[in-house]
Amino acid sequence: MMAKNPAIKGSWDEWEKAHFTPEEIAESDLRVELIGELIKARQKRGITQQKLEALSGVKQPVIARLERGTTVPSVSTLLKLLTPLGMKLSIVPIDS
């Protein structure tokens, strides 16, 4: 059971389901997972945001905003960032 949050008068899961559609929740979850994997790949390789800028051509402030979740990256930007990290974007079936 999720802990109650007095600021939202319930749990985050309850609040989220009351204010967002299942599609919006799925999109947000996917974005969080994707950015998390990008951050892990960057850190695993010991690449700073500044170095990733040099390797990808994506400006460091854009990388920082993306990693904080304050901006939604375009597919083009993701591809520019993933390539120097030795990763690629794939489309796969959703597990049922």
PDB file of N, CA and C in Angstrom:
ATOM      1  N   MET A   1       0.842  -1.181   0.000  1.00  0.00           N
ATOM      2  CA  MET A   1       0.000   0.000   0.000  1.00  0.00           C
ATOM      3  C   MET A   1       0.890   1.248   0.000  1.00  0.00           C
ATOM      4  N   MET A   2       0.566   2.159  -0.857  1.00  0.00           N
ATOM      5  CA  MET A   2       1.334   3.396  -0.955  1.00  0.00           C
ATOM      6  C   MET A   2       0.991   4.311   0.220  1.00  0.00           C
ATOM      7  N   ALA A   3       2.008   5.027   0.693  1.00  0.00           N
ATOM      8  CA  ALA A   3       1.797   5.961   1.798  1.00  0.00           C
ATOM      9  C   ALA A   3       0.937   7.131   1.333  1.00  0.00           C
ATOM     10  N   LYS A   4       0.131   7.624   2.235  1.00  0.00           N
ATOM     11  CA  LYS A   4      -0.706   8.789   1.940  1.00  0.00           C
ATOM     12  C   LYS A   4       0.150  10.044   1.979  1.00  0.00           C
ATOM     13  N   ASN A   5      -0.111  10.935   1.053  1.00  0.00           N
ATOM     14  CA  ASN A   5       0.606  12.201   0.982  1.00  0.00           C
ATOM     15  C   ASN A   5      -0.388  13.300   1.327  1.00  0.00           C
ATOM     16  N   PRO A   6      -0.183  14.004   2.449  1.00  0.00           N
ATOM     17  CA  PRO A   6      -1.135  15.034   2.844  1.00  0.00           C
ATOM     18  C   PRO A   6      -1.285  16.162   1.815  1.00  0.00           C
ATOM     19  N   ALA A   7      -0.244  16.412   1.022  1.00  0.00           N
ATOM     20  CA  ALA A   7      -0.314  17.490   0.035  1.00  0.00           C
ATOM     21  C   ALA A   7      -1.321  17.197  -1.068  1.00  0.00           C
ATOM     22  N   ILE A   8      -1.518  15.911  -1.361  1.00  0.00           N
ATOM     23  CA  ILE A   8      -2.477  15.542  -2.413  1.00  0.00           C
ATOM     24  C   ILE A   8      -3.648  14.732  -1.860  1.00  0.00           C
ATOM     25  N   LYS A   9      -3.705  14.627  -0.544  1.00  0.00           N
ATOM     26  CA  LYS A   9      -4.797  13.938   0.149  1.00  0.00           C
ATOM     27  C   LYS A   9      -5.005  12.511  -0.349  1.00  0.00           C
ATOM     28  N   GLY A  10      -3.934  11.770  -0.409  1.00  0.00           N
ATOM     29  CA  GLY A  10      -3.983  10.375  -0.847  1.00  0.00           C
ATOM     30  C   GLY A  10      -2.621   9.942  -1.346  1.00  0.00           C
ATOM     31  N   SER A  11      -2.589   8.819  -2.045  1.00  0.00           N
ATOM     32  CA  SER A  11      -1.331   8.336  -2.592  1.00  0.00           C
ATOM     33  C   SER A  11      -1.119   8.928  -3.977  1.00  0.00           C
ATOM     34  N   TRP A  12       0.140   8.895  -4.435  1.00  0.00           N
ATOM     35  CA  TRP A  12       0.444   9.399  -5.772  1.00  0.00           C
ATOM     36  C   TRP A  12      -0.330   8.604  -6.819  1.00  0.00           C
ATOM     37  N   ASP A  13      -0.376   7.277  -6.664  1.00  0.00           N
ATOM     38  CA  ASP A  13      -1.087   6.439  -7.639  1.00  0.00           C
ATOM     39  C   ASP A  13      -2.554   6.840  -7.758  1.00  0.00           C
ATOM     40  N   GLU A  14      -3.204   7.105  -6.638  1.00  0.00           N
ATOM     41  CA  GLU A  14      -4.612   7.532  -6.657  1.00  0.00           C
ATOM     42  C   GLU A  14      -4.759   8.875  -7.357  1.00  0.00           C
ATOM     43  N   TRP A  15      -3.882   9.819  -7.033  1.00  0.00           N
ATOM     44  CA  TRP A  15      -3.942  11.146  -7.620  1.00  0.00           C
ATOM     45  C   TRP A  15      -3.688  11.080  -9.126  1.00  0.00           C
ATOM     46  N   GLU A  16      -2.658  10.313  -9.493  1.00  0.00           N
ATOM     47  CA  GLU A  16      -2.294  10.180 -10.900  1.00  0.00           C
ATOM     48  C   GLU A  16      -3.462   9.611 -11.716  1.00  0.00           C
ATOM     49  N   LYS A  17      -4.092   8.568 -11.215  1.00  0.00           N
ATOM     50  CA  LYS A  17      -5.216   7.941 -11.929  1.00  0.00           C
ATOM     51  C   LYS A  17      -6.418   8.867 -12.022  1.00  0.00           C
ATOM     52  N   ALA A  18      -6.570   9.758 -11.062  1.00  0.00           N
ATOM     53  CA  ALA A  18      -7.696  10.692 -11.075  1.00  0.00           C
ATOM     54  C   ALA A  18      -7.469  11.871 -12.015  1.00  0.00           C
ATOM     55  N   HIS A  19      -6.213  12.178 -12.331  1.00  0.00           N
ATOM     56  CA  HIS A  19      -5.906  13.378 -13.101  1.00  0.00           C
ATOM     57  C   HIS A  19      -5.330  13.130 -14.498  1.00  0.00           C
ATOM     58  N   PHE A  20      -4.935  11.900 -14.785  1.00  0.00           N
ATOM     59  CA  PHE A  20      -4.337  11.590 -16.079  1.00  0.00           C
ATOM     60  C   PHE A  20      -4.997  10.372 -16.693  1.00  0.00           C
ATOM     61  N   THR A  21      -5.012  10.340 -18.019  1.00  0.00           N
ATOM     62  CA  THR A  21      -5.546   9.176 -18.717  1.00  0.00           C
ATOM     63  C   THR A  21      -4.512   8.052 -18.665  1.00  0.00           C
ATOM     64  N   PRO A  22      -4.937   6.815 -18.872  1.00  0.00           N
ATOM     65  CA  PRO A  22      -3.963   5.719 -18.923  1.00  0.00           C
ATOM     66  C   PRO A  22      -2.887   5.948 -19.990  1.00  0.00           C
ATOM     67  N   GLU A  23      -3.274   6.568 -21.103  1.00  0.00           N
ATOM     68  CA  GLU A  23      -2.306   6.851 -22.160  1.00  0.00           C
ATOM     69  C   GLU A  23      -1.250   7.864 -21.704  1.00  0.00           C
ATOM     70  N   GLU A  24      -1.689   8.895 -20.984  1.00  0.00           N
ATOM     71  CA  GLU A  24      -0.749   9.895 -20.468  1.00  0.00           C
ATOM     72  C   GLU A  24       0.199   9.281 -19.446  1.00  0.00           C
ATOM     73  N   ILE A  25      -0.321   8.406 -18.616  1.00  0.00           N
ATOM     74  CA  ILE A  25       0.515   7.730 -17.616  1.00  0.00           C
ATOM     75  C   ILE A  25       1.535   6.836 -18.312  1.00  0.00           C
ATOM     76  N   ALA A  26       1.107   6.083 -19.314  1.00  0.00           N
ATOM     77  CA  ALA A  26       2.017   5.200 -20.051  1.00  0.00           C
ATOM     78  C   ALA A  26       3.105   6.004 -20.755  1.00  0.00           C
ATOM     79  N   GLU A  27       2.740   7.136 -21.352  1.00  0.00           N
ATOM     80  CA  GLU A  27       3.716   7.992 -22.032  1.00  0.00           C
ATOM     81  C   GLU A  27       4.741   8.527 -21.042  1.00  0.00           C
ATOM     82  N   SER A  28       4.272   8.976 -19.887  1.00  0.00           N
ATOM     83  CA  SER A  28       5.171   9.500 -18.863  1.00  0.00           C
ATOM     84  C   SER A  28       6.105   8.412 -18.354  1.00  0.00           C
ATOM     85  N   ASP A  29       5.565   7.232 -18.099  1.00  0.00           N
ATOM     86  CA  ASP A  29       6.389   6.125 -17.612  1.00  0.00           C
ATOM     87  C   ASP A  29       7.464   5.751 -18.628  1.00  0.00           C
ATOM     88  N   LEU A  30       7.094   5.733 -19.911  1.00  0.00           N
ATOM     89  CA  LEU A  30       8.046   5.404 -20.963  1.00  0.00           C
ATOM     90  C   LEU A  30       9.148   6.458 -21.051  1.00  0.00           C
ATOM     91  N   ARG A  31       8.764   7.725 -20.963  1.00  0.00           N
ATOM     92  CA  ARG A  31       9.739   8.815 -21.026  1.00  0.00           C
ATOM     93  C   ARG A  31      10.723   8.717 -19.850  1.00  0.00           C
ATOM     94  N   VAL A  32      10.209   8.453 -18.655  1.00  0.00           N
ATOM     95  CA  VAL A  32      11.066   8.329 -17.469  1.00  0.00           C
ATOM     96  C   VAL A  32      12.034   7.155 -17.640  1.00  0.00           C
ATOM     97  N   GLU A  33      11.539   6.047 -18.147  1.00  0.00           N
ATOM     98  CA  GLU A  33      12.390   4.872 -18.350  1.00  0.00           C
ATOM     99  C   GLU A  33      13.471   5.147 -19.398  1.00  0.00           C
ATOM    100  N   LEU A  34      13.092   5.776 -20.498  1.00  0.00           N
ATOM    101  CA  LEU A  34      14.028   6.082 -21.574  1.00  0.00           C
ATOM    102  C   LEU A  34      15.136   7.021 -21.106  1.00  0.00           C
ATOM    103  N   ILE A  35      14.756   8.096 -20.429  1.00  0.00           N
ATOM    104  CA  ILE A  35      15.750   9.053 -19.945  1.00  0.00           C
ATOM    105  C   ILE A  35      16.635   8.406 -18.873  1.00  0.00           C
ATOM    106  N   GLY A  36      16.043   7.584 -18.029  1.00  0.00           N
ATOM    107  CA  GLY A  36      16.829   6.871 -17.020  1.00  0.00           C
ATOM    108  C   GLY A  36      17.902   5.987 -17.640  1.00  0.00           C
ATOM    109  N   GLU A  37      17.546   5.298 -18.725  1.00  0.00           N
ATOM    110  CA  GLU A  37      18.516   4.448 -19.424  1.00  0.00           C
ATOM    111  C   GLU A  37      19.620   5.286 -20.071  1.00  0.00           C
ATOM    112  N   LEU A  38      19.259   6.435 -20.612  1.00  0.00           N
ATOM    113  CA  LEU A  38      20.241   7.326 -21.216  1.00  0.00           C
ATOM    114  C   LEU A  38      21.238   7.805 -20.151  1.00  0.00           C
ATOM    115  N   ILE A  39      20.717   8.207 -19.000  1.00  0.00           N
ATOM    116  CA  ILE A  39      21.581   8.676 -17.906  1.00  0.00           C
ATOM    117  C   ILE A  39      22.506   7.551 -17.442  1.00  0.00           C
ATOM    118  N   LYS A  40      21.953   6.350 -17.257  1.00  0.00           N
ATOM    119  CA  LYS A  40      22.776   5.213 -16.816  1.00  0.00           C
ATOM    120  C   LYS A  40      23.883   4.901 -17.818  1.00  0.00           C
ATOM    121  N   ALA A  41      23.554   4.932 -19.112  1.00  0.00           N
ATOM    122  CA  ALA A  41      24.558   4.650 -20.148  1.00  0.00           C
ATOM    123  C   ALA A  41      25.663   5.704 -20.127  1.00  0.00           C
ATOM    124  N   ARG A  42      25.279   6.964 -19.974  1.00  0.00           N
ATOM    125  CA  ARG A  42      26.265   8.050 -19.930  1.00  0.00           C
ATOM    126  C   ARG A  42      27.189   7.885 -18.728  1.00  0.00           C
ATOM    127  N   GLN A  43      26.596   7.635 -17.571  1.00  0.00           N
ATOM    128  CA  GLN A  43      27.388   7.508 -16.348  1.00  0.00           C
ATOM    129  C   GLN A  43      28.254   6.245 -16.364  1.00  0.00           C
ATOM    130  N   LYS A  44      27.719   5.152 -16.890  1.00  0.00           N
ATOM    131  CA  LYS A  44      28.475   3.894 -16.961  1.00  0.00           C
ATOM    132  C   LYS A  44      29.738   4.067 -17.790  1.00  0.00           C
ATOM    133  N   ARG A  45      29.669   4.870 -18.823  1.00  0.00           N
ATOM    134  CA  ARG A  45      30.815   5.107 -19.692  1.00  0.00           C
ATOM    135  C   ARG A  45      31.703   6.249 -19.186  1.00  0.00           C
ATOM    136  N   GLY A  46      31.306   6.869 -18.080  1.00  0.00           N
ATOM    137  CA  GLY A  46      32.098   7.947 -17.507  1.00  0.00           C
ATOM    138  C   GLY A  46      32.116   9.191 -18.371  1.00  0.00           C
ATOM    139  N   ILE A  47      31.022   9.415 -19.104  1.00  0.00           N
ATOM    140  CA  ILE A  47      30.925  10.563 -19.996  1.00  0.00           C
ATOM    141  C   ILE A  47      30.156  11.678 -19.293  1.00  0.00           C
ATOM    142  N   THR A  48      30.742  12.849 -19.232  1.00  0.00           N
ATOM    143  CA  THR A  48      30.053  14.006 -18.655  1.00  0.00           C
ATOM    144  C   THR A  48      29.064  14.559 -19.678  1.00  0.00           C
ATOM    145  N   GLN A  49      28.189  15.414 -19.206  1.00  0.00           N
ATOM    146  CA  GLN A  49      27.273  16.080 -20.126  1.00  0.00           C
ATOM    147  C   GLN A  49      28.054  16.909 -21.142  1.00  0.00           C
ATOM    148  N   GLN A  50      29.140  17.521 -20.720  1.00  0.00           N
ATOM    149  CA  GLN A  50      29.957  18.330 -21.615  1.00  0.00           C
ATOM    150  C   GLN A  50      30.589  17.456 -22.708  1.00  0.00           C
ATOM    151  N   LYS A  51      31.087  16.299 -22.319  1.00  0.00           N
ATOM    152  CA  LYS A  51      31.683  15.379 -23.288  1.00  0.00           C
ATOM    153  C   LYS A  51      30.610  14.860 -24.243  1.00  0.00           C
ATOM    154  N   LEU A  52      29.425  14.566 -23.726  1.00  0.00           N
ATOM    155  CA  LEU A  52      28.336  14.100 -24.582  1.00  0.00           C
ATOM    156  C   LEU A  52      27.942  15.185 -25.582  1.00  0.00           C
ATOM    157  N   GLU A  53      28.012  16.449 -25.162  1.00  0.00           N
ATOM    158  CA  GLU A  53      27.770  17.554 -26.090  1.00  0.00           C
ATOM    159  C   GLU A  53      28.766  17.485 -27.253  1.00  0.00           C
ATOM    160  N   ALA A  54      30.038  17.300 -26.928  1.00  0.00           N
ATOM    161  CA  ALA A  54      31.073  17.243 -27.964  1.00  0.00           C
ATOM    162  C   ALA A  54      30.879  16.045 -28.898  1.00  0.00           C
ATOM    163  N   LEU A  55      30.437  14.935 -28.345  1.00  0.00           N
ATOM    164  CA  LEU A  55      30.256  13.721 -29.140  1.00  0.00           C
ATOM    165  C   LEU A  55      28.983  13.736 -29.982  1.00  0.00           C
ATOM    166  N   SER A  56      27.945  14.403 -29.472  1.00  0.00           N
ATOM    167  CA  SER A  56      26.626  14.324 -30.105  1.00  0.00           C
ATOM    168  C   SER A  56      26.218  15.568 -30.875  1.00  0.00           C
ATOM    169  N   GLY A  57      26.783  16.718 -30.500  1.00  0.00           N
ATOM    170  CA  GLY A  57      26.350  17.978 -31.092  1.00  0.00           C
ATOM    171  C   GLY A  57      25.134  18.576 -30.407  1.00  0.00           C
ATOM    172  N   VAL A  58      24.626  17.899 -29.377  1.00  0.00           N
ATOM    173  CA  VAL A  58      23.498  18.422 -28.595  1.00  0.00           C
ATOM    174  C   VAL A  58      24.082  19.253 -27.461  1.00  0.00           C
ATOM    175  N   LYS A  59      23.652  20.482 -27.324  1.00  0.00           N
ATOM    176  CA  LYS A  59      24.195  21.404 -26.321  1.00  0.00           C
ATOM    177  C   LYS A  59      23.989  20.856 -24.902  1.00  0.00           C
ATOM    178  N   GLN A  60      24.976  21.088 -24.048  1.00  0.00           N
ATOM    179  CA  GLN A  60      24.930  20.598 -22.664  1.00  0.00           C
ATOM    180  C   GLN A  60      23.692  21.069 -21.913  1.00  0.00           C
ATOM    181  N   PRO A  61      23.257  22.323 -22.033  1.00  0.00           N
ATOM    182  CA  PRO A  61      22.044  22.717 -21.308  1.00  0.00           C
ATOM    183  C   PRO A  61      20.800  21.928 -21.746  1.00  0.00           C
ATOM    184  N   VAL A  62      20.753  21.545 -23.015  1.00  0.00           N
ATOM    185  CA  VAL A  62      19.641  20.720 -23.505  1.00  0.00           C
ATOM    186  C   VAL A  62      19.702  19.336 -22.857  1.00  0.00           C
ATOM    187  N   ILE A  63      20.913  18.779 -22.777  1.00  0.00           N
ATOM    188  CA  ILE A  63      21.104  17.476 -22.130  1.00  0.00           C
ATOM    189  C   ILE A  63      20.686  17.557 -20.667  1.00  0.00           C
ATOM    190  N   ALA A  64      21.076  18.620 -19.984  1.00  0.00           N
ATOM    191  CA  ALA A  64      20.723  18.787 -18.566  1.00  0.00           C
ATOM    192  C   ALA A  64      19.207  18.868 -18.381  1.00  0.00           C
ATOM    193  N   ARG A  65      18.531  19.655 -19.213  1.00  0.00           N
ATOM    194  CA  ARG A  65      17.069  19.772 -19.109  1.00  0.00           C
ATOM    195  C   ARG A  65      16.392  18.439 -19.401  1.00  0.00           C
ATOM    196  N   LEU A  66      16.910  17.726 -20.369  1.00  0.00           N
ATOM    197  CA  LEU A  66      16.363  16.419 -20.710  1.00  0.00           C
ATOM    198  C   LEU A  66      16.514  15.458 -19.525  1.00  0.00           C
ATOM    199  N   GLU A  67      17.711  15.430 -18.930  1.00  0.00           N
ATOM    200  CA  GLU A  67      17.970  14.531 -17.803  1.00  0.00           C
ATOM    201  C   GLU A  67      17.156  14.901 -16.568  1.00  0.00           C
ATOM    202  N   ARG A  68      16.851  16.183 -16.393  1.00  0.00           N
ATOM    203  CA  ARG A  68      16.003  16.608 -15.261  1.00  0.00           C
ATOM    204  C   ARG A  68      14.527  16.343 -15.532  1.00  0.00           C
ATOM    205  N   GLY A  69      14.188  16.100 -16.784  1.00  0.00           N
ATOM    206  CA  GLY A  69      12.796  15.849 -17.134  1.00  0.00           C
ATOM    207  C   GLY A  69      12.000  17.117 -17.358  1.00  0.00           C
ATOM    208  N   THR A  70      12.683  18.235 -17.571  1.00  0.00           N
ATOM    209  CA  THR A  70      11.963  19.492 -17.769  1.00  0.00           C
ATOM    210  C   THR A  70      11.704  19.797 -19.233  1.00  0.00           C
ATOM    211  N   THR A  71      12.181  18.916 -20.118  1.00  0.00           N
ATOM    212  CA  THR A  71      11.906  19.058 -21.541  1.00  0.00           C
ATOM    213  C   THR A  71      11.682  17.675 -22.137  1.00  0.00           C
ATOM    214  N   VAL A  72      10.899  17.630 -23.187  1.00  0.00           N
ATOM    215  CA  VAL A  72      10.634  16.368 -23.880  1.00  0.00           C
ATOM    216  C   VAL A  72      11.493  16.371 -25.144  1.00  0.00           C
ATOM    217  N   PRO A  73      12.403  15.401 -25.265  1.00  0.00           N
ATOM    218  CA  PRO A  73      13.302  15.401 -26.412  1.00  0.00           C
ATOM    219  C   PRO A  73      12.609  14.934 -27.692  1.00  0.00           C
ATOM    220  N   SER A  74      13.083  15.440 -28.813  1.00  0.00           N
ATOM    221  CA  SER A  74      12.616  14.930 -30.101  1.00  0.00           C
ATOM    222  C   SER A  74      13.313  13.594 -30.371  1.00  0.00           C
ATOM    223  N   VAL A  75      12.773  12.841 -31.287  1.00  0.00           N
ATOM    224  CA  VAL A  75      13.405  11.578 -31.676  1.00  0.00           C
ATOM    225  C   VAL A  75      14.804  11.859 -32.224  1.00  0.00           C
ATOM    226  N   SER A  76      14.939  12.914 -33.002  1.00  0.00           N
ATOM    227  CA  SER A  76      16.228  13.292 -33.570  1.00  0.00           C
ATOM    228  C   SER A  76      17.261  13.545 -32.472  1.00  0.00           C
ATOM    229  N   THR A  77      16.869  14.260 -31.440  1.00  0.00           N
ATOM    230  CA  THR A  77      17.786  14.540 -30.324  1.00  0.00           C
ATOM    231  C   THR A  77      18.169  13.255 -29.606  1.00  0.00           C
ATOM    232  N   LEU A  78      17.203  12.385 -29.359  1.00  0.00           N
ATOM    233  CA  LEU A  78      17.500  11.106 -28.708  1.00  0.00           C
ATOM    234  C   LEU A  78      18.512  10.303 -29.515  1.00  0.00           C
ATOM    235  N   LEU A  79      18.301  10.235 -30.820  1.00  0.00           N
ATOM    236  CA  LEU A  79      19.217   9.472 -31.663  1.00  0.00           C
ATOM    237  C   LEU A  79      20.623  10.058 -31.622  1.00  0.00           C
ATOM    238  N   LYS A  80      20.733  11.381 -31.623  1.00  0.00           N
ATOM    239  CA  LYS A  80      22.043  12.038 -31.536  1.00  0.00           C
ATOM    240  C   LYS A  80      22.746  11.692 -30.223  1.00  0.00           C
ATOM    241  N   LEU A  81      21.977  11.573 -29.150  1.00  0.00           N
ATOM    242  CA  LEU A  81      22.560  11.273 -27.836  1.00  0.00           C
ATOM    243  C   LEU A  81      22.879   9.793 -27.665  1.00  0.00           C
ATOM    244  N   LEU A  82      22.031   8.934 -28.172  1.00  0.00           N
ATOM    245  CA  LEU A  82      22.216   7.500 -27.973  1.00  0.00           C
ATOM    246  C   LEU A  82      23.394   6.940 -28.764  1.00  0.00           C
ATOM    247  N   THR A  83      23.606   7.444 -29.973  1.00  0.00           N
ATOM    248  CA  THR A  83      24.650   6.888 -30.835  1.00  0.00           C
ATOM    249  C   THR A  83      26.035   6.914 -30.191  1.00  0.00           C
ATOM    250  N   PRO A  84      26.509   8.052 -29.662  1.00  0.00           N
ATOM    251  CA  PRO A  84      27.844   8.025 -29.040  1.00  0.00           C
ATOM    252  C   PRO A  84      27.895   7.217 -27.738  1.00  0.00           C
ATOM    253  N   LEU A  85      26.730   6.866 -27.203  1.00  0.00           N
ATOM    254  CA  LEU A  85      26.693   6.037 -26.005  1.00  0.00           C
ATOM    255  C   LEU A  85      26.637   4.556 -26.357  1.00  0.00           C
ATOM    256  N   GLY A  86      26.696   4.255 -27.672  1.00  0.00           N
ATOM    257  CA  GLY A  86      26.679   2.862 -28.112  1.00  0.00           C
ATOM    258  C   GLY A  86      25.312   2.228 -28.006  1.00  0.00           C
ATOM    259  N   MET A  87      24.268   3.050 -28.076  1.00  0.00           N
ATOM    260  CA  MET A  87      22.904   2.544 -27.934  1.00  0.00           C
ATOM    261  C   MET A  87      22.072   2.943 -29.152  1.00  0.00           C
ATOM    262  N   LYS A  88      20.931   2.267 -29.321  1.00  0.00           N
ATOM    263  CA  LYS A  88      20.017   2.627 -30.377  1.00  0.00           C
ATOM    264  C   LYS A  88      18.596   2.544 -29.849  1.00  0.00           C
ATOM    265  N   LEU A  89      17.712   3.212 -30.534  1.00  0.00           N
ATOM    266  CA  LEU A  89      16.295   3.225 -30.186  1.00  0.00           C
ATOM    267  C   LEU A  89      15.623   2.131 -31.004  1.00  0.00           C
ATOM    268  N   SER A  90      14.872   1.256 -30.354  1.00  0.00           N
ATOM    269  CA  SER A  90      14.187   0.166 -31.039  1.00  0.00           C
ATOM    270  C   SER A  90      12.703   0.208 -30.745  1.00  0.00           C
ATOM    271  N   ILE A  91      11.930  -0.283 -31.699  1.00  0.00           N
ATOM    272  CA  ILE A  91      10.489  -0.413 -31.507  1.00  0.00           C
ATOM    273  C   ILE A  91      10.202  -1.904 -31.350  1.00  0.00           C
ATOM    274  N   VAL A  92       9.628  -2.242 -30.215  1.00  0.00           N
ATOM    275  CA  VAL A  92       9.352  -3.643 -29.911  1.00  0.00           C
ATOM    276  C   VAL A  92       7.921  -3.781 -29.414  1.00  0.00           C
ATOM    277  N   PRO A  93       7.350  -4.975 -29.534  1.00  0.00           N
ATOM    278  CA  PRO A  93       5.985  -5.173 -29.031  1.00  0.00           C
ATOM    279  C   PRO A  93       5.917  -4.952 -27.507  1.00  0.00           C
ATOM    280  N   ILE A  94       4.795  -4.458 -27.070  1.00  0.00           N
ATOM    281  CA  ILE A  94       4.551  -4.279 -25.640  1.00  0.00           C
ATOM    282  C   ILE A  94       4.210  -5.641 -25.042  1.00  0.00           C
ATOM    283  N   ASP A  95       4.866  -5.964 -23.925  1.00  0.00           N
ATOM    284  CA  ASP A  95       4.556  -7.217 -23.226  1.00  0.00           C
ATOM    285  C   ASP A  95       3.151  -7.153 -22.671  1.00  0.00           C
ATOM    286  N   SER A  96       2.415  -8.212 -22.856  1.00  0.00           N
ATOM    287  CA  SER A  96       1.033  -8.253 -22.344  1.00  0.00           C
ATOM    288  C   SER A  96       0.982  -8.739 -20.932  1.00  0.00           C
TER     289      SER A  96
END
